mmCIF file of C-alpha atoms in Angstrom:
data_model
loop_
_atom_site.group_PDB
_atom_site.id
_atom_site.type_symbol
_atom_site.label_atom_id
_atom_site.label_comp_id
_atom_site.label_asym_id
_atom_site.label_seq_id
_atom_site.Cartn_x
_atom_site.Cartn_y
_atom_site.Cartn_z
ATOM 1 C CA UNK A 782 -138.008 15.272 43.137
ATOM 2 C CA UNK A 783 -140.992 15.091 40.545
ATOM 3 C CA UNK A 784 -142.874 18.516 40.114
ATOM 4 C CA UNK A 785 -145.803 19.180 38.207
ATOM 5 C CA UNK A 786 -146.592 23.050 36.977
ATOM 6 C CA UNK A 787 -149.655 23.961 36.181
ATOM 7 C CA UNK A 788 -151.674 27.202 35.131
ATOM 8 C CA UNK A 789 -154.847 28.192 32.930
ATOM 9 C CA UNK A 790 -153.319 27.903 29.979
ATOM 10 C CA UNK A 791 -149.793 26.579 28.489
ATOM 11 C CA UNK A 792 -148.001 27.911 26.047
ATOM 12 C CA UNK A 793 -144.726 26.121 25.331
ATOM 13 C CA UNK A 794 -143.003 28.053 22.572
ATOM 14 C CA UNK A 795 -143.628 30.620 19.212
ATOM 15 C CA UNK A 796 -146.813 28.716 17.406
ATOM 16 C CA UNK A 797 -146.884 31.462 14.518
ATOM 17 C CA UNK A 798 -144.700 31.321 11.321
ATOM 18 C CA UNK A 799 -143.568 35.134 12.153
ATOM 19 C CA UNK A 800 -142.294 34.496 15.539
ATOM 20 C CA UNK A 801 -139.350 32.757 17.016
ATOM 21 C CA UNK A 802 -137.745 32.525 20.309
ATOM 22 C CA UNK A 803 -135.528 35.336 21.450
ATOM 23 C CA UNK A 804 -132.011 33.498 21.154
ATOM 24 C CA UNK A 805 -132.726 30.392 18.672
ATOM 25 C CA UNK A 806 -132.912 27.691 21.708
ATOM 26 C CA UNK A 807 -134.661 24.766 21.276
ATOM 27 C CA UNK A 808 -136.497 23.457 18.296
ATOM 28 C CA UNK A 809 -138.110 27.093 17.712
ATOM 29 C CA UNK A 810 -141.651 26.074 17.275
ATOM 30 C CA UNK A 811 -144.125 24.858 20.548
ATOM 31 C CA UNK A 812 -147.230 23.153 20.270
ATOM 32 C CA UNK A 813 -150.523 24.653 20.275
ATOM 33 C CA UNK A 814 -151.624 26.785 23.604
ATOM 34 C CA UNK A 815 -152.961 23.664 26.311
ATOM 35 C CA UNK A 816 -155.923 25.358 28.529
ATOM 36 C CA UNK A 817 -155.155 23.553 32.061
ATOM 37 C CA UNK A 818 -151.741 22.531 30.530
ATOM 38 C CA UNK A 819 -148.750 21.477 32.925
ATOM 39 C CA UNK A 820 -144.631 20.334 32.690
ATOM 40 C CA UNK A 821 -143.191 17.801 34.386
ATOM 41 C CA UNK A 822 -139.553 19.090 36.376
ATOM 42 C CA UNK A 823 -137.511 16.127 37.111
ATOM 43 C CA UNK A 824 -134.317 17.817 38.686
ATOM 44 C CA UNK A 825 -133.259 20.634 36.526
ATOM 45 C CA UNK A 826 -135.352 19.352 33.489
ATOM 46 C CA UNK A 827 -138.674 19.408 31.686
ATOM 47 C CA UNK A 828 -139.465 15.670 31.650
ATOM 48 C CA UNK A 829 -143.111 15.504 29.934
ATOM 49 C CA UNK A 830 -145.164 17.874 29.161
ATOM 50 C CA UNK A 831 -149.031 17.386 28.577
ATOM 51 C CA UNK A 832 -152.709 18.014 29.976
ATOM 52 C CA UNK A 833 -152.397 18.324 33.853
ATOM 53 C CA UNK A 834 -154.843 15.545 34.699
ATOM 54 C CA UNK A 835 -152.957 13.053 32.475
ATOM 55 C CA UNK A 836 -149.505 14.038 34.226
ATOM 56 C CA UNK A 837 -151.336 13.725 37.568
ATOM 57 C CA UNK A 838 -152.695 10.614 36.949
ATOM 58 C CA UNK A 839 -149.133 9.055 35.904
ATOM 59 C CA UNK A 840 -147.373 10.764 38.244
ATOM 60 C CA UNK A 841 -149.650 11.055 41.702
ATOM 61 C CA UNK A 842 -146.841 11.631 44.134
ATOM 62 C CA UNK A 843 -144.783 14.376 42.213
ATOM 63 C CA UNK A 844 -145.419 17.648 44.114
ATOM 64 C CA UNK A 845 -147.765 19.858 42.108
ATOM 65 C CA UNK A 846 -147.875 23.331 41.534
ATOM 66 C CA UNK A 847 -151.029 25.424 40.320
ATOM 67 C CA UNK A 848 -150.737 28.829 39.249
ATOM 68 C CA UNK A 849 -153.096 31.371 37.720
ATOM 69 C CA UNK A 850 -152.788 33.024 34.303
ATOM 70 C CA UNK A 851 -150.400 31.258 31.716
ATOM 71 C CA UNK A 852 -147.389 29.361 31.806
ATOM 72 C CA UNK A 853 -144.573 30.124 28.902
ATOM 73 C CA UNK A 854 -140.636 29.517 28.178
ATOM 74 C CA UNK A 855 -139.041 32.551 30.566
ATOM 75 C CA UNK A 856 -138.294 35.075 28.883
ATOM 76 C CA UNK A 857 -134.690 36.667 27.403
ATOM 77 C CA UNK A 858 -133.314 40.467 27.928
ATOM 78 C CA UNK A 859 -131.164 42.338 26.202
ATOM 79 C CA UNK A 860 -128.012 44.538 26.570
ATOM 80 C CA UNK A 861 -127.699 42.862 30.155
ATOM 81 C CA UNK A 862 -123.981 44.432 30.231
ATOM 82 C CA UNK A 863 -125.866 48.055 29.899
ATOM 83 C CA UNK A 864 -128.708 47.009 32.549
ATOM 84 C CA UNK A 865 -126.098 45.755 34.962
ATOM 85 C CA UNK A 866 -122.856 47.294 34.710
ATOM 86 C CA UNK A 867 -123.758 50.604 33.511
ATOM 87 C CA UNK A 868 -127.048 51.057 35.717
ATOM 88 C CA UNK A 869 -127.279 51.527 39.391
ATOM 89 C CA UNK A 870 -130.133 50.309 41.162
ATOM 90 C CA UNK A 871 -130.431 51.951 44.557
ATOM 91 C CA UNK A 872 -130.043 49.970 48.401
ATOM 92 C CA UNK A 873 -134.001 50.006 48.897
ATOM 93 C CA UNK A 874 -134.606 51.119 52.046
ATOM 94 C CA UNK A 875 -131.177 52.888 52.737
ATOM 95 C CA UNK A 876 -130.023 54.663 49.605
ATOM 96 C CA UNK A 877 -133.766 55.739 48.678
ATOM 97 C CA UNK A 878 -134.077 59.330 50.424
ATOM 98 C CA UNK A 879 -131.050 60.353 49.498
ATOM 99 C CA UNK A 880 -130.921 58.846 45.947
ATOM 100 C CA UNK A 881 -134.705 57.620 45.065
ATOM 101 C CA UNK A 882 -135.893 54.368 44.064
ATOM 102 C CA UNK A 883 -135.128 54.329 40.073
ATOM 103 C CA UNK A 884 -132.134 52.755 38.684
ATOM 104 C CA UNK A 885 -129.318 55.825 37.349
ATOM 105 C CA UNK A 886 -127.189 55.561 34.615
ATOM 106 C CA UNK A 887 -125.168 57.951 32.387
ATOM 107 C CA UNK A 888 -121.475 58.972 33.168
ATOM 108 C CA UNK A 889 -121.928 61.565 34.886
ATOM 109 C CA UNK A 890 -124.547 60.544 37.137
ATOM 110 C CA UNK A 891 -122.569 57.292 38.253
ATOM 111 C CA UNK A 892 -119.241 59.499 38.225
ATOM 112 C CA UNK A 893 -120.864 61.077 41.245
ATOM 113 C CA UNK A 894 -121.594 58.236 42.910
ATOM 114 C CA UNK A 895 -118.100 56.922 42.680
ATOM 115 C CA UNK A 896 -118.948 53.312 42.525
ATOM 116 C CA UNK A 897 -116.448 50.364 43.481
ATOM 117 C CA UNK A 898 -116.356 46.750 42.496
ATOM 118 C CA UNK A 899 -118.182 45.687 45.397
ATOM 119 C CA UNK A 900 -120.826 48.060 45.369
ATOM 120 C CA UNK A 901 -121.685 47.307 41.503
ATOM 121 C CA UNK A 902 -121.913 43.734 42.435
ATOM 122 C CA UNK A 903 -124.010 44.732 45.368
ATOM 123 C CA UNK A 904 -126.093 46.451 42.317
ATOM 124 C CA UNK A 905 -126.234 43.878 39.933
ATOM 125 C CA UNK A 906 -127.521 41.355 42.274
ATOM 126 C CA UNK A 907 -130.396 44.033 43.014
ATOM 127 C CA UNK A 908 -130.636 44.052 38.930
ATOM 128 C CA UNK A 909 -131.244 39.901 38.604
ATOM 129 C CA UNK A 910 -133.521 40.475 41.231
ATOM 130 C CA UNK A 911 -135.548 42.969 39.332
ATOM 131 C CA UNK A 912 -135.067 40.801 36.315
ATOM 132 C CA UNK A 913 -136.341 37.713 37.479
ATOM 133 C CA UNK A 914 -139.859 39.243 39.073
ATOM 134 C CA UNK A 915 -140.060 39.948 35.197
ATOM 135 C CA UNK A 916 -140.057 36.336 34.604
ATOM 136 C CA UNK A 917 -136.366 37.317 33.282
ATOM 137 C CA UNK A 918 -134.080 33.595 32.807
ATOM 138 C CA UNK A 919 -131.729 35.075 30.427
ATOM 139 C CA UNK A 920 -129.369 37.798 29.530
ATOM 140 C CA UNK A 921 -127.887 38.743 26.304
ATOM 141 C CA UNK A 922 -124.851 40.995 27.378
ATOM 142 C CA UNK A 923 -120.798 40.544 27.559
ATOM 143 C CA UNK A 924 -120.152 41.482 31.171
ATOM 144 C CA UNK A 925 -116.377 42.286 32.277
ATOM 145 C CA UNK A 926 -117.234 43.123 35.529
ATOM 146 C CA UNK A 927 -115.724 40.540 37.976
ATOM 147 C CA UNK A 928 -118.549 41.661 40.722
ATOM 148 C CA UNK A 929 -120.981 41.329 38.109
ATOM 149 C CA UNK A 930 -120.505 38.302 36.167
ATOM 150 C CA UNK A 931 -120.359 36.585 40.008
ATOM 151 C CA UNK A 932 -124.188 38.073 40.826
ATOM 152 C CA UNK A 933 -125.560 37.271 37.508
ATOM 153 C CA UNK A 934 -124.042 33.635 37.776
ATOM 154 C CA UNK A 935 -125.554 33.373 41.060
ATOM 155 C CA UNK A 936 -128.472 34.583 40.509
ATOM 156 C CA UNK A 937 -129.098 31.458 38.152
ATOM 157 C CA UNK A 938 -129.703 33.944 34.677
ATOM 158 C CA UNK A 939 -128.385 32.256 31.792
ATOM 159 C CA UNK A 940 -126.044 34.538 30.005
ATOM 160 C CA UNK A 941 -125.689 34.247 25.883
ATOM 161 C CA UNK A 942 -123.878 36.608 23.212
ATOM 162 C CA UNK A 943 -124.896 40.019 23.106
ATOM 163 C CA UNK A 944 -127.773 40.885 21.022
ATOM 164 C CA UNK A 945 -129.101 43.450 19.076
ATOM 165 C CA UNK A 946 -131.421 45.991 20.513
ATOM 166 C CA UNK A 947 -133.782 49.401 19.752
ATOM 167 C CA UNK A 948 -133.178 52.374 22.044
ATOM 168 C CA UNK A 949 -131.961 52.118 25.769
ATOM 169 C CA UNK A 950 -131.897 48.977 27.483
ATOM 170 C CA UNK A 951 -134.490 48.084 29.705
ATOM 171 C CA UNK A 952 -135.712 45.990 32.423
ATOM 172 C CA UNK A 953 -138.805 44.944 30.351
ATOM 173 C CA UNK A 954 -138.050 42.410 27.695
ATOM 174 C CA UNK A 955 -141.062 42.665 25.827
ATOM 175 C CA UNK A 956 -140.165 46.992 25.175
ATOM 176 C CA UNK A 957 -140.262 47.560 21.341
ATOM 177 C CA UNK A 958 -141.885 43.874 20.445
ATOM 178 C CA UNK A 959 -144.952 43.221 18.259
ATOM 179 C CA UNK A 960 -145.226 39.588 19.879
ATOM 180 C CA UNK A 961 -144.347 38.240 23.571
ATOM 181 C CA UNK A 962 -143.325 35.350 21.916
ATOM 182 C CA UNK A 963 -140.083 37.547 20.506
ATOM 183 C CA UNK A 964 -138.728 37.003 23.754
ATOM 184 C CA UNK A 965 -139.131 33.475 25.072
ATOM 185 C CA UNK A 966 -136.252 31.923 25.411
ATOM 186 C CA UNK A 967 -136.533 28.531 24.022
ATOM 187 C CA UNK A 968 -139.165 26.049 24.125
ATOM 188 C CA UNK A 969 -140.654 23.919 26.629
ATOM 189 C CA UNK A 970 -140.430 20.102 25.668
ATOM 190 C CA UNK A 971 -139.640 16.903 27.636
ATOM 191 C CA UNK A 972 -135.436 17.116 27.963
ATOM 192 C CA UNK A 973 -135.486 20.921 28.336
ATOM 193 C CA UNK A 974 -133.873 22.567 30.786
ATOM 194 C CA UNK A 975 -136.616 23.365 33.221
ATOM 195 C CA UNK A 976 -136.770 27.234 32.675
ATOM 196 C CA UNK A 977 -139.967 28.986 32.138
ATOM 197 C CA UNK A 978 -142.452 31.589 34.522
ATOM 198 C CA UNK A 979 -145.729 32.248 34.742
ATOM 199 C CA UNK A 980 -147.418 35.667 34.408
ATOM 200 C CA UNK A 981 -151.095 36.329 35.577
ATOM 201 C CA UNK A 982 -152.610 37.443 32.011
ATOM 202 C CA UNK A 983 -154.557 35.351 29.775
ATOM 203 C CA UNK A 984 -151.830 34.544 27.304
ATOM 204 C CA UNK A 985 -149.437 36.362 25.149
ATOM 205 C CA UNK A 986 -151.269 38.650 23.492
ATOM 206 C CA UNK A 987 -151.990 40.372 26.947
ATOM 207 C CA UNK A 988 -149.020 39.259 28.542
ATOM 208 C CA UNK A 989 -147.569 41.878 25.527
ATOM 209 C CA UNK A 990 -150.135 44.800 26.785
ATOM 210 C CA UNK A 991 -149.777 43.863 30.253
ATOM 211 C CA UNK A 992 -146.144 43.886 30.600
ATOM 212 C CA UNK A 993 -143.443 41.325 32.146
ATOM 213 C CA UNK A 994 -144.810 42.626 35.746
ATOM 214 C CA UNK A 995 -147.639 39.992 35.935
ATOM 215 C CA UNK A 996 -145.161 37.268 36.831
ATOM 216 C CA UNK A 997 -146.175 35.827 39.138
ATOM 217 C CA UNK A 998 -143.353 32.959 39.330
ATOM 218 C CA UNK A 999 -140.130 32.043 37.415
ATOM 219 C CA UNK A 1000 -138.294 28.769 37.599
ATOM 220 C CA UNK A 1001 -134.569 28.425 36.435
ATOM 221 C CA UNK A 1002 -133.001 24.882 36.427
ATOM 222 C CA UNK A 1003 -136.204 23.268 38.354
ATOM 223 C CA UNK A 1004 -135.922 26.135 41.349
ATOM 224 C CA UNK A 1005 -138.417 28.784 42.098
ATOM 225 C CA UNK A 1006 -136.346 31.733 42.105
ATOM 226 C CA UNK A 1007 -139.061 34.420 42.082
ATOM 227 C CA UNK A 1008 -143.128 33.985 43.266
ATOM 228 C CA UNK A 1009 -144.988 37.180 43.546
ATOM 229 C CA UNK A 1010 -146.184 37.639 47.602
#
């Protein structure tokens, strides 16, 4: 099935000499920002990418999709193995009197709460979740959990060598970045895996000020895994 994207404005990649993509994917370098811009998803692949009235017009019976704000690679988080094996993130509704809604970590804290395999998987696929409504498609971690490694495959994340990192891991892959571009996670060109979200800002500069909860949608491998109700 043929699937056109669409939002204000499309950014497919780093345009600045001082920026590159989070993990080196793709050729490193999009094209200019395209007001009204749109991709082309042909299965799990970008297949053209260009001004949405031209893909339209070429392709009238693909399905299209129009969102607001701006469209960009998704973007790339890291110490995934520290966000998801080492961090709890409570059952919301049932855990949250007795435990409260924000993720715990530390030793001593999860010592208490004398986790098992299942229950950290049970976790981690609460994590992705989190992850991709922050327009999250891919995780820089080494995971040895069995549990885990199963939820983040399944949750369609993308998982690549662990990465260097400032301060505590977190859920927000644009903490300690001068540019939201830092994070993208490769580029969007025709024969690209189709992997990129949408956040309702006005492009990156207030996507970086705004924060990774504007997504309204993210798309890994031609699927919309996450749209903002």
């Amino acid at each position: 099935m043929l699937t056109i994207h669409t939002a204000e404005l499309l950014v497919t990649g780093p345009t600045g000499s001082g920026t590159g993509t989070a993990s080196g994917t793709g050729s490193g370098t999009g094209a200019p920002p395209l007001p009204r811009g749109a991709v082309l998803v042909e299965g799990d692949r970008i297949a053209r990418v260009g001004p949405y009235e031209e893909l339209a017009a070429a392709y009238p019976h693909a399905r299209a999709r129009s969102w607001p704000g701006v469209l960009t690679p998704g973007l790339l988080v890291r110490g995934g193995d520290e966000l998801l094996e080492r961090t709890y993130y409570p059952d919301d509704p049932y855990e949250i009197t007795e435990l409260g809604a924000e993720p715990i970590s530390g030793a001593e804290a999860l010592a208490d709460l004398k986790m098992t395999e299942p229950r950290w998987g049970n976790s981690a696929r609460r994590g992705t979740q989190k992850l991709l409504a922050r327009g999250v498609v891919a995780v820089a971690g080494r995971f040895t959990s069995p549990a885990v490694r199963t939820a983040v495959v399944r949750s369609g994340l993308t998982v690549v060598p662990p990465a260097p990192y400032e301060g505590p891991a977190s859920l927000n892959p644009l903490a300690g970045l001068t540019a939201a571009e830092e994070a993208f996670h490769g580029v969007l060109e025709p024969g690209a895996p189709a992997r990129f979200a949408v956040f309702a800002v006005a492009g990156p500069a207030e996507l970086l000020v705004e924060g990774p909860t504007s997504c309204v949608a993210t798309v890994i491998g031609g699927r919309l895994l996450h749209r903002r109700r």
